[in-house]
CSV table of C-alpha atoms in Angstrom, one decimal:
chain,number,residue,atom,x,y,z
A,1,MET,CA,81.5,115.8,70.6
A,2,ASP,CA,83.8,118.3,72.3
A,3,SER,CA,87.6,117.3,71.9
A,4,LYS,CA,87.9,117.0,75.7
A,5,HIS,CA,85.6,114.1,75.8
A,6,ARG,CA,88.0,112.2,73.3
A,7,CYS,CA,90.8,112.0,75.8
A,8,VAL,CA,92.0,109.5,78.3
A,9,GLU,CA,93.9,110.3,81.5
A,10,LEU,CA,97.5,109.4,81.8
A,11,ASN,CA,99.1,108.1,85.1
A,12,ASP,CA,100.7,111.4,85.8
A,13,GLY,CA,97.4,113.3,85.5
A,14,HIS,CA,97.7,114.8,82.0
A,15,VAL,CA,95.3,113.8,79.3
A,16,ILE,CA,96.0,112.5,75.9
A,17,PRO,CA,93.5,112.6,72.8
A,18,VAL,CA,92.5,109.2,71.8
A,19,LEU,CA,92.9,109.9,68.1
A,20,GLY,CA,96.2,111.1,66.8
A,21,PHE,CA,97.7,112.3,63.5
A,22,GLY,CA,100.8,110.3,62.5
A,23,THR,CA,103.3,112.3,60.6
A,24,TYR,CA,105.9,109.7,59.5
A,25,ALA,CA,106.6,109.8,55.7
A,26,SER,CA,109.0,108.3,53.4
A,27,GLU,CA,111.7,110.2,51.8
A,28,THR,CA,109.6,110.5,48.6
A,29,VAL,CA,107.0,112.7,50.3
A,30,PRO,CA,108.0,116.3,49.8
A,31,LYS,CA,108.6,118.0,53.1
A,32,ARG,CA,106.1,120.8,52.2
A,33,MET,CA,103.4,118.1,52.3
A,34,ILE,CA,104.0,117.4,55.9
A,35,THR,CA,103.3,120.9,56.8
A,36,ASP,CA,100.2,121.1,54.6
A,37,CYS,CA,98.7,117.8,55.9
A,38,THR,CA,99.3,118.6,59.5
A,39,LYS,CA,97.5,121.9,59.0
A,40,LEU,CA,94.6,120.0,57.3
A,41,ALA,CA,94.6,117.6,60.2
A,42,ILE,CA,94.3,120.4,62.7
A,43,ASP,CA,91.6,122.0,60.6
A,44,ALA,CA,89.7,118.6,60.7
A,45,GLY,CA,89.7,118.3,64.4
A,46,PHE,CA,93.0,116.4,65.2
A,47,ARG,CA,94.6,117.8,68.4
A,48,HIS,CA,97.1,115.0,68.9
A,49,ILE,CA,100.1,115.1,66.6
A,50,ASP,CA,102.8,112.4,66.6
A,51,ALA,CA,106.4,113.3,65.4
A,52,ALA,CA,109.9,112.1,66.0
A,53,TYR,CA,113.5,113.3,65.6
A,54,LEU,CA,114.0,110.1,63.4
A,55,TYR,CA,111.3,111.3,61.0
A,56,GLN,CA,113.3,114.4,60.2
A,57,ASN,CA,110.2,116.5,60.0
A,58,GLU,CA,109.9,118.4,63.3
A,59,GLU,CA,110.5,121.7,61.5
A,60,GLU,CA,107.6,121.0,59.1
A,61,VAL,CA,105.3,119.9,62.0
A,62,GLY,CA,106.3,122.9,64.0
A,63,LEU,CA,105.5,125.2,61.1
A,64,ALA,CA,102.0,123.7,60.8
A,65,ILE,CA,101.4,124.2,64.5
A,66,GLN,CA,102.6,127.7,64.6
A,67,SER,CA,100.5,128.6,61.5
A,68,LYS,CA,97.3,127.2,63.2
A,69,ILE,CA,98.1,129.0,66.4
A,70,ALA,CA,98.8,132.3,64.4
A,71,ASP,CA,95.4,132.1,62.6
A,72,GLY,CA,93.5,131.5,65.7
A,73,THR,CA,92.4,127.9,65.0
A,74,VAL,CA,94.1,126.6,68.2
A,75,LYS,CA,96.1,127.8,71.2
A,76,ARG,CA,99.3,125.9,72.1
A,77,GLU,CA,97.5,124.2,75.1
A,78,ASP,CA,95.0,122.6,72.5
A,79,ILE,CA,97.6,120.7,70.8
A,80,PHE,CA,99.1,117.4,72.3
A,81,LEU,CA,102.4,117.0,70.6
A,82,THR,CA,104.6,113.9,70.9
A,83,SER,CA,108.3,113.6,69.9
A,84,LYS,CA,110.8,110.8,70.4
A,85,LEU,CA,114.4,110.2,71.5
A,86,TRP,CA,116.3,108.4,68.9
A,87,SER,CA,118.5,105.4,69.6
A,88,THR,CA,121.7,107.2,69.1
A,89,CYS,CA,121.0,109.5,72.0
A,90,HIS,CA,120.4,107.1,74.8
A,91,ARG,CA,123.5,108.0,76.8
A,92,GLN,CA,122.6,110.2,79.8
A,93,GLU,CA,124.5,113.3,78.5
A,94,LEU,CA,122.8,113.2,75.2
A,95,VAL,CA,119.1,112.9,76.2
A,96,GLN,CA,118.3,116.5,77.3
A,97,PRO,CA,120.3,118.1,74.4
A,98,SER,CA,118.4,115.8,71.9
A,99,LEU,CA,115.0,117.0,73.4
A,100,GLU,CA,116.2,120.6,73.3
A,101,ARG,CA,117.2,120.1,69.6
A,102,SER,CA,113.9,118.8,68.9
A,103,LEU,CA,112.1,121.8,70.5
A,104,LYS,CA,114.2,124.2,68.6
A,105,LYS,CA,113.2,122.5,65.3
A,106,LEU,CA,109.5,122.6,66.4
A,107,ASN,CA,109.9,126.2,67.7
A,108,LEU,CA,108.2,125.3,70.9
A,109,ASP,CA,109.0,125.5,74.6
A,110,TYR,CA,107.8,122.0,75.5
A,111,VAL,CA,106.4,118.8,74.1
A,112,ASP,CA,103.3,117.1,75.6
A,113,LEU,CA,104.9,113.8,75.4
A,114,TYR,CA,108.6,112.5,74.9
A,115,LEU,CA,109.2,108.8,74.2
A,116,ILE,CA,112.2,106.6,74.0
A,117,HIS,CA,111.7,105.6,70.5
A,118,PHE,CA,113.2,102.0,70.6
A,119,PRO,CA,114.8,100.0,73.5
A,120,VAL,CA,117.8,99.4,71.4
A,121,SER,CA,120.8,101.7,71.7
A,122,LEU,CA,122.9,102.7,68.7
A,123,ARG,CA,126.4,104.2,68.5
A,124,PRO,CA,126.1,108.0,69.0
A,125,GLY,CA,126.9,110.2,66.1
A,126,ASP,CA,125.3,112.0,63.0
A,127,GLU,CA,124.2,108.8,61.3
A,128,MET,CA,120.6,107.6,62.2
A,129,TYR,CA,121.6,103.9,61.6
A,130,PRO,CA,125.3,103.6,62.2
A,131,THR,CA,126.7,100.4,60.4
A,132,ASP,CA,130.0,98.7,60.2
A,133,GLU,CA,131.8,97.6,56.9
A,134,HIS,CA,129.5,94.6,56.7
A,135,GLY,CA,126.4,96.8,56.9
A,136,LYS,CA,125.5,95.6,60.3
A,137,LEU,CA,124.1,98.1,62.9
A,138,ILE,CA,126.6,99.3,65.5
A,139,LEU,CA,125.0,99.0,68.8
A,140,ASP,CA,125.9,100.9,72.1
A,141,THR,CA,125.7,99.5,75.5
A,142,VAL,CA,123.5,101.7,77.5
A,143,ASP,CA,121.5,101.1,80.7
A,144,LEU,CA,117.9,102.3,79.7
A,145,CYS,CA,117.3,102.9,83.4
A,146,ALA,CA,119.9,105.6,83.3
A,147,THR,CA,118.4,107.0,80.2
A,148,TRP,CA,115.0,107.0,82.0
A,149,GLU,CA,116.5,109.1,84.9
A,150,VAL,CA,117.2,111.9,82.4
A,151,MET,CA,113.8,111.5,80.9
A,152,GLU,CA,112.4,112.2,84.3
A,153,GLU,CA,114.7,115.2,84.7
A,154,CYS,CA,113.3,116.5,81.4
A,155,LYS,CA,109.8,116.2,82.8
A,156,ASP,CA,110.9,118.0,86.0
A,157,ALA,CA,112.4,120.8,83.9
A,158,GLY,CA,109.2,121.3,82.0
A,159,LEU,CA,110.6,120.3,78.7
A,160,ALA,CA,108.1,117.4,78.4
A,161,LYS,CA,104.8,117.3,80.2
A,162,SER,CA,104.8,113.5,80.1
A,163,ILE,CA,107.2,110.8,79.4
A,164,GLY,CA,106.9,107.3,78.0
A,165,VAL,CA,108.3,104.5,75.8
A,166,SER,CA,107.8,103.1,72.3
A,167,ASN,CA,108.3,99.5,71.0
A,168,PHE,CA,108.9,98.1,74.4
A,169,ASN,CA,107.9,94.5,75.3
A,170,ARG,CA,106.7,93.4,78.7
A,171,ARG,CA,110.2,92.5,79.8
A,172,GLN,CA,111.6,95.8,78.8
A,173,LEU,CA,108.8,97.8,80.5
A,174,GLU,CA,109.4,95.8,83.7
A,175,ILE,CA,113.1,96.8,83.7
A,176,ILE,CA,111.9,100.5,83.9
A,177,LEU,CA,109.0,99.8,86.3
A,178,ASN,CA,111.3,97.8,88.7
A,179,LYS,CA,114.0,100.5,88.6
A,180,PRO,CA,115.1,101.5,92.1
A,181,GLY,CA,114.1,105.0,92.9
A,182,LEU,CA,111.7,105.3,89.9
A,183,LYS,CA,110.1,108.8,90.0
A,184,TYR,CA,107.7,108.5,87.1
A,185,LYS,CA,106.3,105.4,85.3
A,186,PRO,CA,106.1,105.6,81.6
A,187,VAL,CA,102.6,107.1,80.8
A,188,CYS,CA,102.4,105.0,77.6
A,189,ASN,CA,103.9,102.4,75.3
A,190,GLN,CA,103.7,103.2,71.5
A,191,VAL,CA,103.7,100.0,69.5
A,192,GLU,CA,102.5,98.6,66.2
A,193,CYS,CA,99.0,97.5,66.7
A,194,HIS,CA,96.2,96.6,64.3
A,195,PRO,CA,93.6,93.7,63.8
A,196,TYR,CA,96.3,91.4,62.4
A,197,LEU,CA,98.6,92.3,65.4
A,198,ASN,CA,96.2,93.1,68.2
A,199,GLN,CA,98.8,92.9,71.1
A,200,SER,CA,96.2,91.6,73.5
A,201,LYS,CA,98.8,90.3,76.0
A,202,LEU,CA,100.8,93.5,76.0
A,203,LEU,CA,97.5,95.6,76.2
A,204,SER,CA,96.5,93.6,79.3
A,205,PHE,CA,99.8,94.1,81.0
A,206,CYS,CA,99.9,97.8,80.3
A,207,LYS,CA,96.4,98.2,81.6
A,208,SER,CA,97.5,96.4,84.8
A,209,LYS,CA,100.2,99.0,85.3
A,210,ASP,CA,98.1,101.9,84.3
A,211,ILE,CA,100.1,102.5,81.1
A,212,VAL,CA,98.2,103.6,77.9
A,213,LEU,CA,99.0,101.7,74.8
A,214,VAL,CA,99.3,103.8,71.8
A,215,ALA,CA,98.9,102.1,68.4
A,216,TYR,CA,101.0,103.0,65.3
A,217,GLY,CA,100.6,101.3,61.9
A,218,ALA,CA,97.0,100.9,62.9
A,219,LEU,CA,95.8,100.6,59.2
A,220,GLY,CA,98.6,98.3,58.0
A,221,THR,CA,99.1,100.5,55.0
A,222,GLN,CA,102.9,101.2,55.5
A,223,ARG,CA,104.3,98.3,53.5
A,224,TYR,CA,108.0,99.1,53.4
A,225,LYS,CA,110.1,96.8,51.2
A,226,HIS,CA,112.7,96.2,54.0
A,227,CYS,CA,109.9,95.2,56.4
A,228,VAL,CA,107.3,93.1,54.6
A,229,ASP,CA,107.2,90.6,51.7
A,230,LYS,CA,105.0,91.6,48.7
A,231,ASN,CA,102.8,88.6,49.5
A,232,THR,CA,102.1,89.8,53.0
A,233,PRO,CA,98.2,90.2,53.2
A,234,VAL,CA,96.8,93.7,53.0
A,235,LEU,CA,94.8,94.5,56.1
A,236,LEU,CA,92.3,96.8,54.6
A,237,ASP,CA,91.6,94.3,51.8
A,238,ASP,CA,90.6,91.7,54.5
A,239,PRO,CA,87.1,90.3,53.6
A,240,VAL,CA,85.9,90.2,57.1
A,241,LEU,CA,87.0,93.8,57.6
A,242,CYS,CA,85.4,94.9,54.2
A,243,ASP,CA,82.2,93.1,55.0
A,244,MET,CA,81.8,94.7,58.4
A,245,ALA,CA,82.6,98.1,56.8
A,246,LYS,CA,79.7,97.5,54.3
A,247,LYS,CA,77.3,96.6,57.1
A,248,HIS,CA,78.2,99.8,59.0
A,249,LYS,CA,78.4,101.9,55.8
A,250,LYS,CA,81.9,103.0,56.8
A,251,THR,CA,85.4,102.4,55.3
A,252,PRO,CA,87.6,99.4,56.4
A,253,ALA,CA,90.0,102.0,57.8
A,254,LEU,CA,87.3,103.4,60.0
A,255,ILE,CA,86.5,100.0,61.3
A,256,ALA,CA,90.0,99.3,62.1
A,257,LEU,CA,90.4,102.6,64.0
A,258,ARG,CA,87.2,102.2,65.9
A,259,TYR,CA,88.2,98.7,66.9
A,260,GLN,CA,91.2,100.2,68.7
A,261,LEU,CA,89.4,102.9,70.4
A,262,GLN,CA,86.9,100.5,71.9
A,263,ARG,CA,89.7,98.4,73.4
A,264,GLY,CA,90.9,101.4,75.2
A,265,ILE,CA,93.9,102.0,72.9
A,266,VAL,CA,94.9,105.5,71.8
A,267,VAL,CA,95.3,105.2,67.9
A,268,LEU,CA,97.4,107.1,65.4
A,269,ALA,CA,95.9,107.7,61.9
A,270,LYS,CA,98.2,108.7,59.1
A,271,SER,CA,97.1,110.0,55.8
A,272,PHE,CA,98.4,112.5,53.2
A,273,THR,CA,95.1,112.7,51.4
A,274,GLU,CA,92.7,115.5,52.5
A,275,HIS,CA,89.4,113.6,52.3
A,276,ARG,CA,90.9,110.6,54.2
A,277,ILE,CA,92.2,112.9,57.0
A,278,LYS,CA,88.7,114.4,57.3
A,279,GLU,CA,87.1,111.0,57.0
A,280,ASN,CA,89.1,109.5,59.9
A,281,MET,CA,87.4,111.9,62.2
A,282,GLN,CA,84.3,110.0,61.6
A,283,VAL,CA,85.6,107.3,64.0
A,284,PHE,CA,83.7,109.1,66.7
A,285,GLU,CA,80.2,108.9,64.9
A,286,PHE,CA,79.6,105.1,65.4
A,287,GLN,CA,80.1,102.1,67.7
A,288,LEU,CA,80.9,98.5,67.0
A,289,PRO,CA,78.7,96.0,68.9
A,290,THR,CA,80.3,93.4,71.0
A,291,GLU,CA,79.9,90.6,68.5
A,292,ASP,CA,81.7,92.6,65.9
A,293,MET,CA,84.6,93.2,68.3
A,294,LYS,CA,84.9,89.6,68.9
A,295,VAL,CA,85.0,88.9,65.2
A,296,LEU,CA,87.8,91.4,64.8
A,297,ASP,CA,89.6,89.9,67.7
A,298,GLY,CA,89.6,86.7,65.6
A,299,LEU,CA,91.6,88.3,62.8
A,300,ASN,CA,94.8,88.4,64.9
A,301,ARG,CA,97.7,86.5,63.3
A,302,ASN,CA,100.6,88.2,65.0
A,303,LEU,CA,101.6,89.7,61.7
A,304,ARG,CA,104.1,92.7,61.9
A,305,TYR,CA,104.4,95.0,59.1
A,306,PHE,CA,107.4,96.7,60.8
A,307,ALA,CA,109.3,93.5,61.4
A,308,GLY,CA,113.0,94.1,60.8
A,309,PHE,CA,112.7,97.9,60.9
A,310,ILE,CA,115.2,97.8,63.7
A,311,GLU,CA,116.7,94.7,65.4
């Protein structure tokens, strides 16, 4: 299947590949591995790469893309690259400089998609998570509609082909959508989404507004100590998911990814293992029947693996 058939159209006319490669990694992962795995992902067929200023890996992701352009594997226009505006840069005067800083790190002229990473504003400065003497996050008071106006200007300036949001709930989306003088709607909302947190209500709302839902944490494998209890169930060990995987002769991860694609969700798959990166491309080689989709719908338990990541 040609990659152009694996895309969905965004509300601004651009298209986004339905399967993306996530690049977030903990500090224990060597930076070199980010470059190597992103190159492997492009070689395997991934054309949608998801990065962010918060991840502190834009240089490494940019090196991988430049390497694959240089060796003729892809052209710049073949790659759909996402980056994100961090919460310390929501003030209007900080938005475009933040995007320009990301572009410099990536060594690119534009990103295909630029997102407001979180609907929570933090005090500007060099610290990603500014805290007071009690360890509490120091918030900033910013009207996200004002932030959005500069996001629109970044799109008009050609620095970002498309603009969207991440981790927004329905109420927060409506604030943007109901903004007087809105020029561009968010093209997408990137949120945690997997069979244990299927986001069905938010998905329905986004579809009604022609906003694509993009799923991160789709495999439930990022179990950070500050987010989840050790007794939290492991998604890929779920017996229902495992039985379905055996039936289809696929891995539980592929079943979880396929489930999202058939719901009309763009899904990010993250791995730093070569055979799993290649294996995730098999998601296009099979389909789940309606009865299996209904069974997977039944796994929802509103469980967040990223709860408490930022409040």
